[in-house]
């Protein structure tokens, strides 16, 4: 079983949303998965479940550094770290990068720069991130009203607004995850 850990010590950065979108992707590909919700805020659309013979486990973590997080990081096959691109998110993101540095090269880590738009602030953040952490793999996720609208309908943005930029970004993030972990359709 492959384990995908979605973590950031800061809350409100899109961990649960990404977790749900990966679950939707696995459902579309008919891949059996278990879902662990350590956050306990009830933000997930999917219900936490443990499935016998699951091919993938997805773990949604709370927005805080905890002792258990290190255990989950060690156990994970892939780590996804969503972050917002604001000044308030810099310090928590850098702390998260520091926590994950011992695992760089050992396992794939994807930093998702959430709420991307065409403003100078976003461009400056991406430039800062790439200049300071060139070894980190990143993906962007557009600022869009389609994500919360899709969530309110209990759907993936890929199904709700398939031609939107947000849907394209989610498809890219899922494709990267799927390729990196060698997940195949119908994999059980």
PDB file of N, CA and C in Angstrom, residues 105-171:
ATOM      1  N   UNK A 105      14.817  13.752  -1.177  1.00  0.00           N
ATOM      2  CA  UNK A 105      15.549  12.748  -1.930  1.00  0.00           C
ATOM      3  C   UNK A 105      15.195  11.333  -1.532  1.00  0.00           C
ATOM      4  N   UNK A 106      14.700  11.155  -0.305  1.00  0.00           N
ATOM      5  CA  UNK A 106      14.308   9.831   0.170  1.00  0.00           C
ATOM      6  C   UNK A 106      12.900   9.480  -0.296  1.00  0.00           C
ATOM      7  N   UNK A 107      12.038  10.485  -0.343  1.00  0.00           N
ATOM      8  CA  UNK A 107      10.662  10.289  -0.789  1.00  0.00           C
ATOM      9  C   UNK A 107      10.185  11.557  -1.478  1.00  0.00           C
ATOM     10  N   UNK A 108       9.254  11.422  -2.414  1.00  0.00           N
ATOM     11  CA  UNK A 108       8.788  12.614  -3.133  1.00  0.00           C
ATOM     12  C   UNK A 108       7.991  13.550  -2.226  1.00  0.00           C
ATOM     13  N   UNK A 109       8.300  14.835  -2.342  1.00  0.00           N
ATOM     14  CA  UNK A 109       7.594  15.878  -1.601  1.00  0.00           C
ATOM     15  C   UNK A 109       7.138  16.913  -2.620  1.00  0.00           C
ATOM     16  N   UNK A 110       5.852  17.190  -2.643  1.00  0.00           N
ATOM     17  CA  UNK A 110       5.287  18.161  -3.567  1.00  0.00           C
ATOM     18  C   UNK A 110       4.714  19.323  -2.772  1.00  0.00           C
ATOM     19  N   UNK A 111       5.177  20.526  -3.073  1.00  0.00           N
ATOM     20  CA  UNK A 111       4.657  21.740  -2.447  1.00  0.00           C
ATOM     21  C   UNK A 111       3.632  22.350  -3.400  1.00  0.00           C
ATOM     22  N   UNK A 112       2.385  22.464  -2.937  1.00  0.00           N
ATOM     23  CA  UNK A 112       1.318  23.016  -3.764  1.00  0.00           C
ATOM     24  C   UNK A 112       1.100  24.469  -3.352  1.00  0.00           C
ATOM     25  N   UNK A 113       1.398  25.357  -4.274  1.00  0.00           N
ATOM     26  CA  UNK A 113       1.237  26.792  -4.041  1.00  0.00           C
ATOM     27  C   UNK A 113      -0.211  27.132  -4.381  1.00  0.00           C
ATOM     28  N   UNK A 114      -1.019  27.191  -3.328  1.00  0.00           N
ATOM     29  CA  UNK A 114      -2.470  27.310  -3.448  1.00  0.00           C
ATOM     30  C   UNK A 114      -2.898  28.779  -3.555  1.00  0.00           C
ATOM     31  N   UNK A 115      -3.986  28.994  -4.254  1.00  0.00           N
ATOM     32  CA  UNK A 115      -4.601  30.319  -4.452  1.00  0.00           C
ATOM     33  C   UNK A 115      -3.771  31.169  -5.405  1.00  0.00           C
ATOM     34  N   UNK A 116      -3.170  30.510  -6.402  1.00  0.00           N
ATOM     35  CA  UNK A 116      -2.392  31.193  -7.413  1.00  0.00           C
ATOM     36  C   UNK A 116      -3.293  32.132  -8.209  1.00  0.00           C
ATOM     37  N   UNK A 117      -2.777  33.280  -8.525  1.00  0.00           N
ATOM     38  CA  UNK A 117      -3.452  34.210  -9.437  1.00  0.00           C
ATOM     39  C   UNK A 117      -2.375  35.001 -10.165  1.00  0.00           C
ATOM     40  N   UNK A 118      -2.769  35.982 -10.930  1.00  0.00           N
ATOM     41  CA  UNK A 118      -1.800  36.707 -11.763  1.00  0.00           C
ATOM     42  C   UNK A 118      -1.251  37.972 -11.096  1.00  0.00           C
ATOM     43  N   UNK A 119      -1.455  38.120  -9.798  1.00  0.00           N
ATOM     44  CA  UNK A 119      -0.986  39.330  -9.125  1.00  0.00           C
ATOM     45  C   UNK A 119       0.520  39.290  -8.904  1.00  0.00           C
ATOM     46  N   UNK A 120       1.087  40.468  -8.697  1.00  0.00           N
ATOM     47  CA  UNK A 120       2.520  40.555  -8.415  1.00  0.00           C
ATOM     48  C   UNK A 120       2.879  39.847  -7.120  1.00  0.00           C
ATOM     49  N   UNK A 121       1.962  39.861  -6.132  1.00  0.00           N
ATOM     50  CA  UNK A 121       2.240  39.203  -4.858  1.00  0.00           C
ATOM     51  C   UNK A 121       2.484  37.701  -5.086  1.00  0.00           C
ATOM     52  N   UNK A 122       1.648  37.079  -5.892  1.00  0.00           N
ATOM     53  CA  UNK A 122       1.803  35.661  -6.194  1.00  0.00           C
ATOM     54  C   UNK A 122       3.099  35.417  -6.957  1.00  0.00           C
ATOM     55  N   UNK A 123       3.362  36.243  -7.956  1.00  0.00           N
ATOM     56  CA  UNK A 123       4.597  36.097  -8.734  1.00  0.00           C
ATOM     57  C   UNK A 123       5.822  36.273  -7.837  1.00  0.00           C
ATOM     58  N   UNK A 124       5.767  37.248  -6.926  1.00  0.00           N
ATOM     59  CA  UNK A 124       6.881  37.483  -6.002  1.00  0.00           C
ATOM     60  C   UNK A 124       7.089  36.288  -5.075  1.00  0.00           C
ATOM     61  N   UNK A 125       5.999  35.705  -4.594  1.00  0.00           N
ATOM     62  CA  UNK A 125       6.095  34.546  -3.699  1.00  0.00           C
ATOM     63  C   UNK A 125       6.747  33.371  -4.429  1.00  0.00           C
ATOM     64  N   UNK A 126       6.285  33.110  -5.641  1.00  0.00           N
ATOM     65  CA  UNK A 126       6.846  31.994  -6.411  1.00  0.00           C
ATOM     66  C   UNK A 126       8.322  32.231  -6.691  1.00  0.00           C
ATOM     67  N   UNK A 127       8.697  33.448  -7.037  1.00  0.00           N
ATOM     68  CA  UNK A 127      10.101  33.787  -7.277  1.00  0.00           C
ATOM     69  C   UNK A 127      10.914  33.566  -5.993  1.00  0.00           C
ATOM     70  N   UNK A 128      10.390  34.062  -4.857  1.00  0.00           N
ATOM     71  CA  UNK A 128      11.070  33.873  -3.575  1.00  0.00           C
ATOM     72  C   UNK A 128      11.245  32.387  -3.268  1.00  0.00           C
ATOM     73  N   UNK A 129      10.175  31.610  -3.452  1.00  0.00           N
ATOM     74  CA  UNK A 129      10.231  30.181  -3.148  1.00  0.00           C
ATOM     75  C   UNK A 129      11.265  29.490  -4.035  1.00  0.00           C
ATOM     76  N   UNK A 130      11.218  29.735  -5.327  1.00  0.00           N
ATOM     77  CA  UNK A 130      12.157  29.098  -6.249  1.00  0.00           C
ATOM     78  C   UNK A 130      13.597  29.525  -5.991  1.00  0.00           C
ATOM     79  N   UNK A 131      13.814  30.783  -5.618  1.00  0.00           N
ATOM     80  CA  UNK A 131      15.161  31.260  -5.315  1.00  0.00           C
ATOM     81  C   UNK A 131      15.717  30.630  -4.039  1.00  0.00           C
ATOM     82  N   UNK A 132      14.871  30.472  -3.029  1.00  0.00           N
ATOM     83  CA  UNK A 132      15.319  29.958  -1.735  1.00  0.00           C
ATOM     84  C   UNK A 132      15.276  28.440  -1.616  1.00  0.00           C
ATOM     85  N   UNK A 133      14.398  27.800  -2.384  1.00  0.00           N
ATOM     86  CA  UNK A 133      14.238  26.346  -2.293  1.00  0.00           C
ATOM     87  C   UNK A 133      14.181  25.729  -3.686  1.00  0.00           C
ATOM     88  N   UNK A 134      15.249  25.900  -4.476  1.00  0.00           N
ATOM     89  CA  UNK A 134      15.218  25.418  -5.863  1.00  0.00           C
ATOM     90  C   UNK A 134      15.098  23.896  -5.988  1.00  0.00           C
ATOM     91  N   UNK A 135      15.448  23.180  -4.935  1.00  0.00           N
ATOM     92  CA  UNK A 135      15.376  21.722  -4.970  1.00  0.00           C
ATOM     93  C   UNK A 135      13.963  21.192  -4.737  1.00  0.00           C
ATOM     94  N   UNK A 136      13.046  22.049  -4.320  1.00  0.00           N
ATOM     95  CA  UNK A 136      11.684  21.622  -4.010  1.00  0.00           C
ATOM     96  C   UNK A 136      10.826  21.542  -5.273  1.00  0.00           C
ATOM     97  N   UNK A 137      10.035  20.498  -5.352  1.00  0.00           N
ATOM     98  CA  UNK A 137       9.102  20.315  -6.461  1.00  0.00           C
ATOM     99  C   UNK A 137       7.807  21.037  -6.111  1.00  0.00           C
ATOM    100  N   UNK A 138       7.307  21.837  -7.060  1.00  0.00           N
ATOM    101  CA  UNK A 138       6.098  22.617  -6.802  1.00  0.00           C
ATOM    102  C   UNK A 138       5.043  22.395  -7.877  1.00  0.00           C
ATOM    103  N   UNK A 139       3.822  22.677  -7.487  1.00  0.00           N
ATOM    104  CA  UNK A 139       2.680  22.743  -8.395  1.00  0.00           C
ATOM    105  C   UNK A 139       1.873  23.950  -7.963  1.00  0.00           C
ATOM    106  N   UNK A 140       1.104  24.503  -8.874  1.00  0.00           N
ATOM    107  CA  UNK A 140       0.242  25.621  -8.509  1.00  0.00           C
ATOM    108  C   UNK A 140      -1.210  25.186  -8.577  1.00  0.00           C
ATOM    109  N   UNK A 141      -2.028  25.865  -7.790  1.00  0.00           N
ATOM    110  CA  UNK A 141      -3.468  25.644  -7.793  1.00  0.00           C
ATOM    111  C   UNK A 141      -4.130  27.009  -7.789  1.00  0.00           C
ATOM    112  N   UNK A 142      -4.914  27.270  -8.809  1.00  0.00           N
ATOM    113  CA  UNK A 142      -5.503  28.591  -9.019  1.00  0.00           C
ATOM    114  C   UNK A 142      -6.520  28.965  -7.953  1.00  0.00           C
ATOM    115  N   UNK A 143      -6.577  30.256  -7.705  1.00  0.00           N
ATOM    116  CA  UNK A 143      -7.651  30.830  -6.887  1.00  0.00           C
ATOM    117  C   UNK A 143      -8.912  30.758  -7.749  1.00  0.00           C
ATOM    118  N   UNK A 144      -9.926  30.072  -7.268  1.00  0.00           N
ATOM    119  CA  UNK A 144     -11.138  29.905  -8.057  1.00  0.00           C
ATOM    120  C   UNK A 144     -12.338  29.682  -7.148  1.00  0.00           C
ATOM    121  N   UNK A 145     -13.464  30.201  -7.550  1.00  0.00           N
ATOM    122  CA  UNK A 145     -14.697  29.956  -6.785  1.00  0.00           C
ATOM    123  C   UNK A 145     -15.255  28.569  -7.094  1.00  0.00           C
ATOM    124  N   UNK A 146     -14.762  27.932  -8.151  1.00  0.00           N
ATOM    125  CA  UNK A 146     -15.266  26.607  -8.530  1.00  0.00           C
ATOM    126  C   UNK A 146     -14.946  25.531  -7.496  1.00  0.00           C
ATOM    127  N   UNK A 147     -13.818  25.659  -6.790  1.00  0.00           N
ATOM    128  CA  UNK A 147     -13.469  24.642  -5.782  1.00  0.00           C
ATOM    129  C   UNK A 147     -14.483  24.597  -4.644  1.00  0.00           C
ATOM    130  N   UNK A 148     -14.784  25.718  -3.972  1.00  0.00           N
ATOM    131  CA  UNK A 148     -15.787  25.626  -2.902  1.00  0.00           C
ATOM    132  C   UNK A 148     -17.184  25.306  -3.432  1.00  0.00           C
ATOM    133  N   UNK A 149     -17.498  25.738  -4.647  1.00  0.00           N
ATOM    134  CA  UNK A 149     -18.800  25.408  -5.230  1.00  0.00           C
ATOM    135  C   UNK A 149     -18.901  23.908  -5.486  1.00  0.00           C
ATOM    136  N   UNK A 150     -17.843  23.325  -6.027  1.00  0.00           N
ATOM    137  CA  UNK A 150     -17.836  21.879  -6.266  1.00  0.00           C
ATOM    138  C   UNK A 150     -17.962  21.129  -4.949  1.00  0.00           C
ATOM    139  N   UNK A 151     -17.226  21.585  -3.941  1.00  0.00           N
ATOM    140  CA  UNK A 151     -17.281  20.954  -2.625  1.00  0.00           C
ATOM    141  C   UNK A 151     -18.685  21.021  -2.039  1.00  0.00           C
ATOM    142  N   UNK A 152     -19.358  22.155  -2.202  1.00  0.00           N
ATOM    143  CA  UNK A 152     -20.730  22.301  -1.682  1.00  0.00           C
ATOM    144  C   UNK A 152     -21.689  21.315  -2.352  1.00  0.00           C
ATOM    145  N   UNK A 153     -21.361  20.935  -3.580  1.00  0.00           N
ATOM    146  CA  UNK A 153     -22.183  19.961  -4.307  1.00  0.00           C
ATOM    147  C   UNK A 153     -21.706  18.526  -4.096  1.00  0.00           C
ATOM    148  N   UNK A 154     -20.638  18.359  -3.316  1.00  0.00           N
ATOM    149  CA  UNK A 154     -20.092  17.024  -3.083  1.00  0.00           C
ATOM    150  C   UNK A 154     -19.433  16.438  -4.322  1.00  0.00           C
ATOM    151  N   UNK A 155     -18.810  17.308  -5.117  1.00  0.00           N
ATOM    152  CA  UNK A 155     -18.170  16.868  -6.358  1.00  0.00           C
ATOM    153  C   UNK A 155     -16.729  17.350  -6.427  1.00  0.00           C
ATOM    154  N   UNK A 156     -15.999  16.718  -7.317  1.00  0.00           N
ATOM    155  CA  UNK A 156     -14.656  17.194  -7.655  1.00  0.00           C
ATOM    156  C   UNK A 156     -14.787  18.369  -8.606  1.00  0.00           C
ATOM    157  N   UNK A 157     -13.850  19.287  -8.539  1.00  0.00           N
ATOM    158  CA  UNK A 157     -13.829  20.392  -9.494  1.00  0.00           C
ATOM    159  C   UNK A 157     -13.657  19.862 -10.917  1.00  0.00           C
ATOM    160  N   UNK A 158     -13.024  18.708 -11.063  1.00  0.00           N
ATOM    161  CA  UNK A 158     -12.822  18.093 -12.382  1.00  0.00           C
ATOM    162  C   UNK A 158     -14.160  17.746 -13.030  1.00  0.00           C
ATOM    163  N   UNK A 159     -15.140  17.357 -12.215  1.00  0.00           N
ATOM    164  CA  UNK A 159     -16.475  17.047 -12.728  1.00  0.00           C
ATOM    165  C   UNK A 159     -17.373  18.277 -12.741  1.00  0.00           C
ATOM    166  N   UNK A 160     -17.202  19.152 -11.766  1.00  0.00           N
ATOM    167  CA  UNK A 160     -18.058  20.334 -11.614  1.00  0.00           C
ATOM    168  C   UNK A 160     -17.751  21.411 -12.652  1.00  0.00           C
ATOM    169  N   UNK A 161     -16.482  21.687 -12.856  1.00  0.00           N
ATOM    170  CA  UNK A 161     -16.058  22.732 -13.808  1.00  0.00           C
ATOM    171  C   UNK A 161     -14.851  22.214 -14.595  1.00  0.00           C
ATOM    172  N   UNK A 162     -15.073  21.222 -15.457  1.00  0.00           N
ATOM    173  CA  UNK A 162     -13.959  20.517 -16.101  1.00  0.00           C
ATOM    174  C   UNK A 162     -13.045  21.379 -16.963  1.00  0.00           C
ATOM    175  N   UNK A 163     -13.527  22.488 -17.456  1.00  0.00           N
ATOM    176  CA  UNK A 163     -12.699  23.328 -18.323  1.00  0.00           C
ATOM    177  C   UNK A 163     -12.025  24.477 -17.564  1.00  0.00           C
ATOM    178  N   UNK A 164     -12.198  24.508 -16.257  1.00  0.00           N
ATOM    179  CA  UNK A 164     -11.627  25.599 -15.467  1.00  0.00           C
ATOM    180  C   UNK A 164     -10.129  25.395 -15.246  1.00  0.00           C
ATOM    181  N   UNK A 165      -9.443  26.495 -14.973  1.00  0.00           N
ATOM    182  CA  UNK A 165      -8.015  26.430 -14.665  1.00  0.00           C
ATOM    183  C   UNK A 165      -7.781  25.590 -13.410  1.00  0.00           C
ATOM    184  N   UNK A 166      -8.657  25.746 -12.418  1.00  0.00           N
ATOM    185  CA  UNK A 166      -8.533  24.965 -11.187  1.00  0.00           C
ATOM    186  C   UNK A 166      -8.620  23.464 -11.457  1.00  0.00           C
ATOM    187  N   UNK A 167      -9.530  23.057 -12.352  1.00  0.00           N
ATOM    188  CA  UNK A 167      -9.658  21.635 -12.705  1.00  0.00           C
ATOM    189  C   UNK A 167      -8.379  21.141 -13.378  1.00  0.00           C
ATOM    190  N   UNK A 168      -7.815  21.961 -14.259  1.00  0.00           N
ATOM    191  CA  UNK A 168      -6.565  21.579 -14.922  1.00  0.00           C
ATOM    192  C   UNK A 168      -5.439  21.415 -13.909  1.00  0.00           C
ATOM    193  N   UNK A 169      -5.365  22.331 -12.939  1.00  0.00           N
ATOM    194  CA  UNK A 169      -4.323  22.234 -11.918  1.00  0.00           C
ATOM    195  C   UNK A 169      -4.504  20.986 -11.056  1.00  0.00           C
ATOM    196  N   UNK A 170      -5.745  20.696 -10.676  1.00  0.00           N
ATOM    197  CA  UNK A 170      -6.013  19.484  -9.880  1.00  0.00           C
ATOM    198  C   UNK A 170      -5.653  18.237 -10.681  1.00  0.00           C
ATOM    199  N   UNK A 171      -5.998  18.205 -11.954  1.00  0.00           N
ATOM    200  CA  UNK A 171      -5.633  17.055 -12.803  1.00  0.00           C
ATOM    201  C   UNK A 171      -4.117  16.889 -12.853  1.00  0.00           C
TER     202      UNK A 171
END
